[in-house]
Amino acid sequence: MLFRSGRLRNVATWLVQTALCPVLCLLVFKVANMADVRVGILSTASIVGKVLPGLKHGMKVVGVASRDRKKAQDFCNEHDCGEGMLYDEMLDRDDIDVLYVPLPTGLRNDKIAAAIEKGKHIYSEKPMGGSVKELDSLIKACKSKGLQWMDGTM
């Protein structure tokens, strides 16, 4: 059996059964050797409300980032999910292992590249945009740093 940890197995099973980001269970398995999986959310987009229950189940949501700190903090207060902050502040934090990135296509790849550079695993939403060369560069950057990047198109 790949994972004997009952907690992680239960988290992955719950994610799959509820159809809330089933691909995220793979990321949970990948970082299973970490004491706690600490996730940051790089947006206050409406999709976050659908995915947040899955993220909170067995992981610690450190916070949510936005272009507007107050908007991020209001979102965190409303959804009980950590600290509101700006995008770059979240990228710079050492207490975040994984970033959930539901940003619009035009913003996403730059933030993903910055997150990879900072050593964060990536779970991105929506179909990926950009050129083949750009996406290949992001994939190679993840591979070179030993990071996981998963597209969570629902």
Backbone as JSON Lines, residues from 0, in Angstrom:
{"i":0,"aa":"M","n":[0.85,-1.18,0.0],"ca":[0.0,0.0,0.0],"c":[0.9,1.24,0.0]}
{"i":1,"aa":"L","n":[0.56,2.2,-0.85],"ca":[1.38,3.4,-0.96],"c":[1.39,4.22,0.31]}
{"i":2,"aa":"F","n":[0.22,4.39,0.93],"ca":[0.14,5.27,2.08],"c":[-0.58,4.57,3.21]}
{"i":3,"aa":"R","n":[0.14,4.38,4.28],"ca":[-0.44,3.7,5.43],"c":[-1.04,4.68,6.43]}
{"i":4,"aa":"S","n":[-0.79,5.95,6.23],"ca":[-1.33,6.96,7.13],"c":[-2.83,7.06,6.94]}
{"i":5,"aa":"G","n":[-3.57,6.7,7.95],"ca":[-5.03,6.75,7.88],"c":[-5.53,8.14,7.6]}
{"i":6,"aa":"R","n":[-4.9,9.14,8.18],"ca":[-5.34,10.53,7.99],"c":[-5.24,10.94,6.53]}
{"i":7,"aa":"L","n":[-4.1,10.68,5.9],"ca":[-3.93,11.07,4.5],"c":[-4.83,10.26,3.59]}
{"i":8,"aa":"R","n":[-4.99,8.98,3.88],"ca":[-5.86,8.14,3.08],"c":[-7.3,8.66,3.18]}
{"i":9,"aa":"N","n":[-7.72,9.05,4.37],"ca":[-9.07,9.57,4.56],"c":[-9.26,10.89,3.84]}
{"i":10,"aa":"V","n":[-8.27,11.76,3.87],"ca":[-8.35,13.04,3.17],"c":[-8.52,12.79,1.67]}
{"i":11,"aa":"A","n":[-7.68,11.94,1.11],"ca":[-7.75,11.68,-0.33],"c":[-9.08,11.05,-0.71]}
{"i":12,"aa":"T","n":[-9.55,10.11,0.07],"ca":[-10.83,9.47,-0.2],"c":[-11.95,10.49,-0.16]}
{"i":13,"aa":"W","n":[-11.94,11.36,0.84],"ca":[-12.98,12.38,0.95],"c":[-12.95,13.32,-0.25]}
{"i":14,"aa":"L","n":[-11.76,13.73,-0.67],"ca":[-11.65,14.62,-1.82],"c":[-12.24,13.98,-3.07]}
{"i":15,"aa":"V","n":[-11.92,12.72,-3.3],"ca":[-12.42,12.04,-4.49],"c":[-13.93,11.83,-4.4]}
{"i":16,"aa":"Q","n":[-14.42,11.39,-3.26],"ca":[-15.85,11.1,-3.11],"c":[-16.7,12.35,-3.24]}
{"i":17,"aa":"T","n":[-16.21,13.48,-2.82],"ca":[-17.0,14.7,-2.89],"c":[-16.79,15.44,-4.2]}
{"i":18,"aa":"A","n":[-15.94,14.92,-5.05],"ca":[-15.63,15.53,-6.35],"c":[-15.06,16.93,-6.19]}
{"i":19,"aa":"L","n":[-14.51,17.22,-5.02],"ca":[-13.84,18.5,-4.81],"c":[-12.37,18.31,-5.13]}
{"i":20,"aa":"C","n":[-11.97,18.78,-6.26],"ca":[-10.57,18.74,-6.71],"c":[-9.91,17.39,-6.48]}
{"i":21,"aa":"P","n":[-10.39,16.32,-7.14],"ca":[-9.8,15.0,-6.91],"c":[-8.32,14.92,-7.22]}
{"i":22,"aa":"V","n":[-7.83,15.75,-8.14],"ca":[-6.41,15.71,-8.45],"c":[-5.58,16.19,-7.26]}
{"i":23,"aa":"L","n":[-6.18,16.99,-6.39],"ca":[-5.45,17.48,-5.24],"c":[-5.02,16.33,-4.32]}
{"i":24,"aa":"C","n":[-5.77,15.23,-4.33],"ca":[-5.38,14.1,-3.47],"c":[-4.0,13.59,-3.85]}
{"i":25,"aa":"L","n":[-3.63,13.69,-5.12],"ca":[-2.29,13.28,-5.52],"c":[-1.23,14.15,-4.89]}
{"i":26,"aa":"L","n":[-1.52,15.43,-4.81],"ca":[-0.59,16.36,-4.18],"c":[-0.47,16.06,-2.69]}
{"i":27,"aa":"V","n":[-1.61,15.74,-2.07],"ca":[-1.58,15.36,-0.65],"c":[-0.67,14.15,-0.47]}
{"i":28,"aa":"F","n":[-0.79,13.16,-1.35],"ca":[0.07,11.98,-1.26],"c":[1.53,12.34,-1.46]}
{"i":29,"aa":"K","n":[1.82,13.22,-2.4],"ca":[3.21,13.58,-2.7],"c":[3.9,14.23,-1.51]}
{"i":30,"aa":"V","n":[3.18,15.04,-0.78],"ca":[3.8,15.72,0.35],"c":[3.46,15.04,1.67]}
{"i":31,"aa":"A","n":[3.13,13.75,1.61],"ca":[2.7,13.0,2.79],"c":[3.76,12.94,3.88]}
{"i":32,"aa":"N","n":[5.01,13.09,3.5],"ca":[6.05,13.01,4.51],"c":[6.18,14.3,5.32]}
{"i":33,"aa":"M","n":[5.45,15.34,4.95],"ca":[5.47,16.58,5.72],"c":[4.54,16.42,6.92]}
{"i":34,"aa":"A","n":[4.89,17.05,8.02],"ca":[4.07,16.96,9.23],"c":[2.66,17.48,8.97]}
{"i":35,"aa":"D","n":[2.54,18.64,8.43],"ca":[1.27,19.24,8.07],"c":[1.42,19.87,6.7]}
{"i":36,"aa":"V","n":[0.44,19.67,5.84],"ca":[0.46,20.31,4.54],"c":[-0.12,21.71,4.73]}
{"i":37,"aa":"R","n":[0.67,22.71,4.39],"ca":[0.27,24.1,4.59],"c":[0.03,24.73,3.23]}
{"i":38,"aa":"V","n":[-1.19,25.19,3.02],"ca":[-1.59,25.68,1.71],"c":[-1.94,27.16,1.77]}
{"i":39,"aa":"G","n":[-1.57,27.87,0.72],"ca":[-1.96,29.26,0.53],"c":[-2.81,29.35,-0.72]}
{"i":40,"aa":"I","n":[-3.77,30.26,-0.71],"ca":[-4.68,30.43,-1.84],"c":[-4.38,31.78,-2.49]}
{"i":41,"aa":"L","n":[-4.04,31.74,-3.76],"ca":[-3.59,32.93,-4.46],"c":[-4.74,33.57,-5.25]}
{"i":42,"aa":"S","n":[-5.85,33.86,-4.54],"ca":[-6.99,34.54,-5.17],"c":[-8.19,34.5,-4.24]}
{"i":43,"aa":"T","n":[-9.1,35.43,-4.47],"ca":[-10.39,35.4,-3.76],"c":[-11.51,35.07,-4.75]}
{"i":44,"aa":"A","n":[-11.18,34.43,-5.86],"ca":[-12.16,34.09,-6.9],"c":[-13.28,33.23,-6.34]}
{"i":45,"aa":"S","n":[-14.43,33.26,-6.98],"ca":[-15.59,32.52,-6.47],"c":[-15.36,31.02,-6.43]}
{"i":46,"aa":"I","n":[-14.53,30.47,-7.29],"ca":[-14.24,29.03,-7.29],"c":[-13.6,28.59,-5.97]}
{"i":47,"aa":"V","n":[-12.93,29.51,-5.3],"ca":[-12.28,29.19,-4.03],"c":[-13.29,28.66,-3.02]}
{"i":48,"aa":"G","n":[-14.49,29.22,-3.02],"ca":[-15.53,28.76,-2.1],"c":[-15.9,27.3,-2.3]}
{"i":49,"aa":"K","n":[-15.79,26.81,-3.54],"ca":[-16.1,25.4,-3.84],"c":[-14.96,24.48,-3.44]}
{"i":50,"aa":"V","n":[-13.74,24.96,-3.56],"ca":[-12.55,24.14,-3.3],"c":[-12.11,24.21,-1.83]}
{"i":51,"aa":"L","n":[-12.43,25.3,-1.17],"ca":[-11.96,25.53,0.21],"c":[-12.3,24.4,1.18]}
{"i":52,"aa":"P","n":[-13.51,23.82,1.15],"ca":[-13.77,22.71,2.08],"c":[-12.79,21.54,1.91]}
{"i":53,"aa":"G","n":[-12.42,21.25,0.67],"ca":[-11.44,20.19,0.43],"c":[-10.05,20.55,0.93]}
{"i":54,"aa":"L","n":[-9.69,21.81,0.76],"ca":[-8.38,22.26,1.24],"c":[-8.31,22.23,2.76]}
{"i":55,"aa":"K","n":[-9.41,22.58,3.41],"ca":[-9.43,22.63,4.88],"c":[-9.47,21.24,5.51]}
{"i":56,"aa":"H","n":[-9.87,20.25,4.76],"ca":[-10.01,18.89,5.28],"c":[-8.64,18.21,5.3]}
{"i":57,"aa":"G","n":[-7.96,18.31,6.41],"ca":[-6.67,17.64,6.55],"c":[-5.46,18.48,6.22]}
{"i":58,"aa":"M","n":[-5.67,19.73,5.85],"ca":[-4.56,20.63,5.58],"c":[-4.77,21.92,6.35]}
{"i":59,"aa":"K","n":[-3.71,22.66,6.5],"ca":[-3.81,23.95,7.17],"c":[-3.8,25.04,6.1]}
{"i":60,"aa":"V","n":[-4.9,25.8,6.03],"ca":[-4.96,26.94,5.11],"c":[-4.32,28.12,5.84]}
{"i":61,"aa":"V","n":[-3.15,28.53,5.36],"ca":[-2.39,29.61,5.99],"c":[-3.03,30.97,5.7]}
{"i":62,"aa":"G","n":[-3.53,31.13,4.47],"ca":[-4.15,32.4,4.14],"c":[-4.54,32.5,2.69]}
{"i":63,"aa":"V","n":[-5.05,33.67,2.36],"ca":[-5.53,33.98,1.02],"c":[-4.88,35.3,0.58]}
{"i":64,"aa":"A","n":[-4.46,35.34,-0.69],"ca":[-3.83,36.55,-1.22],"c":[-4.69,37.19,-2.29]}
{"i":65,"aa":"S","n":[-4.54,38.49,-2.41],"ca":[-5.26,39.27,-3.41],"c":[-4.41,40.49,-3.75]}
{"i":66,"aa":"R","n":[-4.83,41.25,-4.76],"ca":[-4.16,42.52,-5.05],"c":[-4.46,43.54,-3.96]}
{"i":67,"aa":"D","n":[-5.53,43.3,-3.21],"ca":[-6.01,44.2,-2.17],"c":[-6.0,43.46,-0.83]}
{"i":68,"aa":"R","n":[-5.15,43.89,0.08],"ca":[-5.0,43.2,1.38],"c":[-6.33,43.16,2.14]}
{"i":69,"aa":"K","n":[-7.09,44.25,2.12],"ca":[-8.37,44.28,2.84],"c":[-9.35,43.26,2.27]}
{"i":70,"aa":"K","n":[-9.41,43.17,0.95],"ca":[-10.29,42.18,0.31],"c":[-9.88,40.76,0.72]}
{"i":71,"aa":"A","n":[-8.58,40.51,0.75],"ca":[-8.08,39.19,1.16],"c":[-8.43,38.91,2.62]}
{"i":72,"aa":"Q","n":[-8.25,39.91,3.48],"ca":[-8.55,39.69,4.91],"c":[-10.05,39.51,5.13]}
{"i":73,"aa":"D","n":[-10.86,40.28,4.42],"ca":[-12.32,40.11,4.53],"c":[-12.73,38.7,4.1]}
{"i":74,"aa":"F","n":[-12.12,38.2,3.03],"ca":[-12.4,36.84,2.56],"c":[-12.01,35.83,3.64]}
{"i":75,"aa":"C","n":[-10.84,36.01,4.22],"ca":[-10.37,35.1,5.28],"c":[-11.3,35.14,6.49]}
{"i":76,"aa":"N","n":[-11.73,36.31,6.88],"ca":[-12.64,36.43,8.01],"c":[-13.97,35.74,7.73]}
{"i":77,"aa":"E","n":[-14.48,35.92,6.53],"ca":[-15.77,35.32,6.16],"c":[-15.7,33.8,6.07]}
{"i":78,"aa":"H","n":[-14.56,33.28,5.62],"ca":[-14.42,31.84,5.38],"c":[-13.54,31.12,6.4]}
{"i":79,"aa":"D","n":[-13.11,31.84,7.43],"ca":[-12.26,31.25,8.47],"c":[-11.07,30.5,7.87]}
{"i":80,"aa":"C","n":[-10.25,31.25,7.15],"ca":[-9.13,30.59,6.46],"c":[-7.83,31.39,6.54]}
{"i":81,"aa":"G","n":[-7.4,31.68,7.72],"ca":[-6.08,32.26,7.91],"c":[-6.01,33.76,7.72]}
{"i":82,"aa":"E","n":[-4.88,34.18,7.17],"ca":[-4.51,35.6,7.09],"c":[-4.63,36.12,5.66]}
{"i":83,"aa":"G","n":[-5.17,37.31,5.51],"ca":[-5.23,37.96,4.21],"c":[-3.93,38.68,3.93]}
{"i":84,"aa":"M","n":[-3.47,38.62,2.69],"ca":[-2.2,39.24,2.33],"c":[-2.16,39.55,0.84]}
{"i":85,"aa":"L","n":[-1.11,40.22,0.43],"ca":[-0.88,40.52,-0.98],"c":[-0.2,39.32,-1.65]}
{"i":86,"aa":"Y","n":[-0.29,39.23,-2.98],"ca":[0.29,38.1,-3.71],"c":[1.76,37.88,-3.36]}
{"i":87,"aa":"D","n":[2.57,38.93,-3.48],"ca":[4.01,38.77,-3.25],"c":[4.33,38.39,-1.8]}
{"i":88,"aa":"E","n":[3.52,38.85,-0.87],"ca":[3.73,38.45,0.53],"c":[3.52,36.94,0.68]}
{"i":89,"aa":"M","n":[2.5,36.42,0.0],"ca":[2.26,34.97,0.1],"c":[3.41,34.19,-0.53]}
{"i":90,"aa":"L","n":[3.88,34.64,-1.67],"ca":[4.98,33.94,-2.34],"c":[6.24,33.91,-1.48]}
{"i":91,"aa":"D","n":[6.45,34.93,-0.67],"ca":[7.65,35.02,0.15],"c":[7.57,34.23,1.46]}
{"i":92,"aa":"R","n":[6.42,33.71,1.79],"ca":[6.27,33.03,3.08],"c":[6.91,31.65,3.06]}
{"i":93,"aa":"D","n":[7.61,31.34,4.15],"ca":[8.24,30.02,4.29],"c":[7.29,28.99,4.9]}
{"i":94,"aa":"D","n":[6.16,29.44,5.41],"ca":[5.24,28.51,6.07],"c":[4.12,28.04,5.14]}
{"i":95,"aa":"I","n":[4.34,28.13,3.82],"ca":[3.38,27.64,2.83],"c":[4.11,26.65,1.93]}
{"i":96,"aa":"D","n":[3.56,25.42,1.85],"ca":[4.15,24.36,1.03],"c":[3.54,24.32,-0.36]}
{"i":97,"aa":"V","n":[2.24,24.57,-0.43],"ca":[1.46,24.41,-1.66],"c":[0.67,25.68,-1.92]}
{"i":98,"aa":"L","n":[0.6,26.08,-3.17],"ca":[-0.26,27.19,-3.54],"c":[-1.38,26.7,-4.44]}
{"i":99,"aa":"Y","n":[-2.6,27.06,-4.08],"ca":[-3.75,26.86,-4.96],"c":[-3.89,28.15,-5.74]}
{"i":100,"aa":"V","n":[-3.84,28.06,-7.08],"ca":[-3.76,29.24,-7.93],"c":[-4.95,29.3,-8.9]}
{"i":101,"aa":"P","n":[-6.07,29.9,-8.47],"ca":[-7.22,30.05,-9.36],"c":[-7.28,31.43,-10.02]}
{"i":102,"aa":"L","n":[-6.14,31.97,-10.34],"ca":[-6.07,33.3,-10.97],"c":[-6.52,33.24,-12.43]}
{"i":103,"aa":"P","n":[-6.93,34.37,-12.99],"ca":[-7.25,34.41,-14.42],"c":[-6.02,34.06,-15.26]}
{"i":104,"aa":"T","n":[-6.28,33.53,-16.43],"ca":[-5.21,33.06,-17.31],"c":[-4.11,34.09,-17.52]}
{"i":105,"aa":"G","n":[-4.46,35.34,-17.69],"ca":[-3.47,36.38,-17.96],"c":[-2.5,36.65,-16.83]}
{"i":106,"aa":"L","n":[-2.88,36.32,-15.61],"ca":[-2.01,36.54,-14.45],"c":[-1.32,35.27,-13.98]}
{"i":107,"aa":"R","n":[-1.9,34.15,-14.29],"ca":[-1.52,32.88,-13.66],"c":[-0.07,32.45,-13.89]}
{"i":108,"aa":"N","n":[0.39,32.45,-15.13],"ca":[1.71,31.88,-15.4],"c":[2.84,32.64,-14.74]}
{"i":109,"aa":"D","n":[2.75,33.95,-14.68],"ca":[3.79,34.73,-14.0],"c":[3.83,34.39,-12.51]}
{"i":110,"aa":"K","n":[2.67,34.26,-11.89],"ca":[2.62,33.92,-10.46],"c":[3.09,32.49,-10.23]}
{"i":111,"aa":"I","n":[2.73,31.58,-11.14],"ca":[3.2,30.19,-11.0],"c":[4.72,30.14,-11.11]}
{"i":112,"aa":"A","n":[5.28,30.86,-12.07],"ca":[6.74,30.89,-12.23],"c":[7.41,31.43,-10.96]}
{"i":113,"aa":"A","n":[6.86,32.48,-10.4],"ca":[7.43,33.05,-9.16],"c":[7.31,32.07,-8.01]}
{"i":114,"aa":"A","n":[6.19,31.36,-7.94],"ca":[5.99,30.39,-6.86],"c":[6.95,29.21,-6.99]}
{"i":115,"aa":"I","n":[7.16,28.75,-8.2],"ca":[8.12,27.65,-8.43],"c":[9.51,28.1,-7.99]}
{"i":116,"aa":"E","n":[9.87,29.31,-8.35],"ca":[11.18,29.84,-7.95],"c":[11.34,29.85,-6.43]}
{"i":117,"aa":"K","n":[10.23,30.06,-5.72],"ca":[10.24,30.09,-4.24],"c":[10.09,28.7,-3.64]}
{"i":118,"aa":"G","n":[9.99,27.64,-4.48],"ca":[9.94,26.28,-3.98],"c":[8.57,25.8,-3.54]}
{"i":119,"aa":"K","n":[7.51,26.35,-4.12],"ca":[6.14,25.96,-3.76],"c":[5.59,24.94,-4.75]}
{"i":120,"aa":"H","n":[4.9,23.91,-4.24],"ca":[4.12,23.03,-5.09],"c":[2.94,23.83,-5.61]}
{"i":121,"aa":"I","n":[2.41,23.48,-6.78],"ca":[1.36,24.25,-7.42],"c":[0.15,23.38,-7.72]}
{"i":122,"aa":"Y","n":[-1.02,23.9,-7.38],"ca":[-2.3,23.33,-7.82],"c":[-3.03,24.48,-8.5]}
{"i":123,"aa":"S","n":[-3.11,24.45,-9.84],"ca":[-3.71,25.56,-10.56],"c":[-5.1,25.2,-11.06]}
{"i":124,"aa":"E","n":[-5.9,26.21,-11.2],"ca":[-7.27,26.05,-11.66],"c":[-7.36,26.48,-13.12]}
{"i":125,"aa":"K","n":[-8.38,26.03,-13.77],"ca":[-8.72,26.41,-15.14],"c":[-7.75,25.79,-16.13]}
{"i":126,"aa":"P","n":[-8.12,25.72,-17.37],"ca":[-7.15,25.25,-18.37],"c":[-5.98,26.22,-18.45]}
{"i":127,"aa":"M","n":[-4.81,25.7,-18.67],"ca":[-3.63,26.55,-18.74],"c":[-3.63,27.37,-20.01]}
{"i":128,"aa":"G","n":[-3.04,28.55,-19.92],"ca":[-2.87,29.42,-21.08],"c":[-1.39,29.63,-21.31]}
{"i":129,"aa":"G","n":[-1.08,30.3,-22.38],"ca":[0.32,30.56,-22.7],"c":[0.78,29.71,-23.86]}
{"i":130,"aa":"S","n":[1.98,30.0,-24.31],"ca":[2.54,29.25,-25.43],"c":[3.08,27.9,-24.95]}
{"i":131,"aa":"V","n":[3.31,27.02,-25.89],"ca":[3.91,25.73,-25.56],"c":[5.27,25.94,-24.92]}
{"i":132,"aa":"K","n":[6.04,26.89,-25.43],"ca":[7.36,27.17,-24.88],"c":[7.26,27.64,-23.42]}
{"i":133,"aa":"E","n":[6.29,28.52,-23.15],"ca":[6.09,29.03,-21.79],"c":[5.7,27.91,-20.83]}
{"i":134,"aa":"L","n":[4.76,27.08,-21.25],"ca":[4.33,25.98,-20.38],"c":[5.45,24.96,-20.19]}
{"i":135,"aa":"D","n":[6.2,24.68,-21.25],"ca":[7.33,23.76,-21.14],"c":[8.36,24.29,-20.14]}
{"i":136,"aa":"S","n":[8.56,25.59,-20.15],"ca":[9.5,26.2,-19.21],"c":[9.04,26.01,-17.76]}
{"i":137,"aa":"L","n":[7.74,26.19,-17.52],"ca":[7.2,26.0,-16.16],"c":[7.33,24.54,-15.72]}
{"i":138,"aa":"I","n":[7.03,23.62,-16.63],"ca":[7.14,22.19,-16.3],"c":[8.58,21.83,-15.98]}
{"i":139,"aa":"K","n":[9.51,22.32,-16.78],"ca":[10.94,22.04,-16.53],"c":[11.4,22.65,-15.22]}
{"i":140,"aa":"A","n":[10.91,23.84,-14.89],"ca":[11.28,24.48,-13.62],"c":[10.79,23.65,-12.44]}
{"i":141,"aa":"C","n":[9.57,23.15,-12.52],"ca":[9.04,22.28,-11.45],"c":[9.9,21.04,-11.32]}
{"i":142,"aa":"K","n":[10.17,20.42,-12.43],"ca":[10.96,19.18,-12.42],"c":[12.34,19.41,-11.81]}
{"i":143,"aa":"S","n":[12.98,20.5,-12.18],"ca":[14.33,20.76,-11.67],"c":[14.35,21.02,-10.16]}
{"i":144,"aa":"K","n":[13.23,21.49,-9.61],"ca":[13.15,21.76,-8.17],"c":[12.45,20.65,-7.4]}
{"i":145,"aa":"G","n":[12.05,19.59,-8.1],"ca":[11.37,18.48,-7.45],"c":[9.98,18.84,-6.95]}
{"i":146,"aa":"L","n":[9.3,19.71,-7.67],"ca":[7.98,20.18,-7.26],"c":[6.88,19.56,-8.1]}
{"i":147,"aa":"Q","n":[5.71,19.47,-7.52],"ca":[4.52,18.99,-8.21],"c":[3.71,20.17,-8.72]}
{"i":148,"aa":"W","n":[3.16,20.03,-9.93],"ca":[2.27,21.04,-10.49],"c":[1.1,20.3,-11.09]}
{"i":149,"aa":"M","n":[-0.08,20.61,-10.61],"ca":[-1.27,19.93,-11.07],"c":[-2.31,20.93,-11.53]}
{"i":150,"aa":"D","n":[-2.95,20.62,-12.65],"ca":[-4.02,21.43,-13.19],"c":[-5.33,20.85,-12.69]}
{"i":151,"aa":"G","n":[-6.1,21.66,-12.0],"ca":[-7.34,21.18,-11.39],"c":[-8.58,21.58,-12.14]}
{"i":152,"aa":"T","n":[-8.54,21.54,-13.45],"ca":[-9.72,21.91,-14.22],"c":[-10.9,21.06,-13.77]}
{"i":153,"aa":"M","n":[-11.98,21.73,-13.41],"ca":[-13.16,21.01,-12.92],"c":[-14.19,20.91,-14.03]}
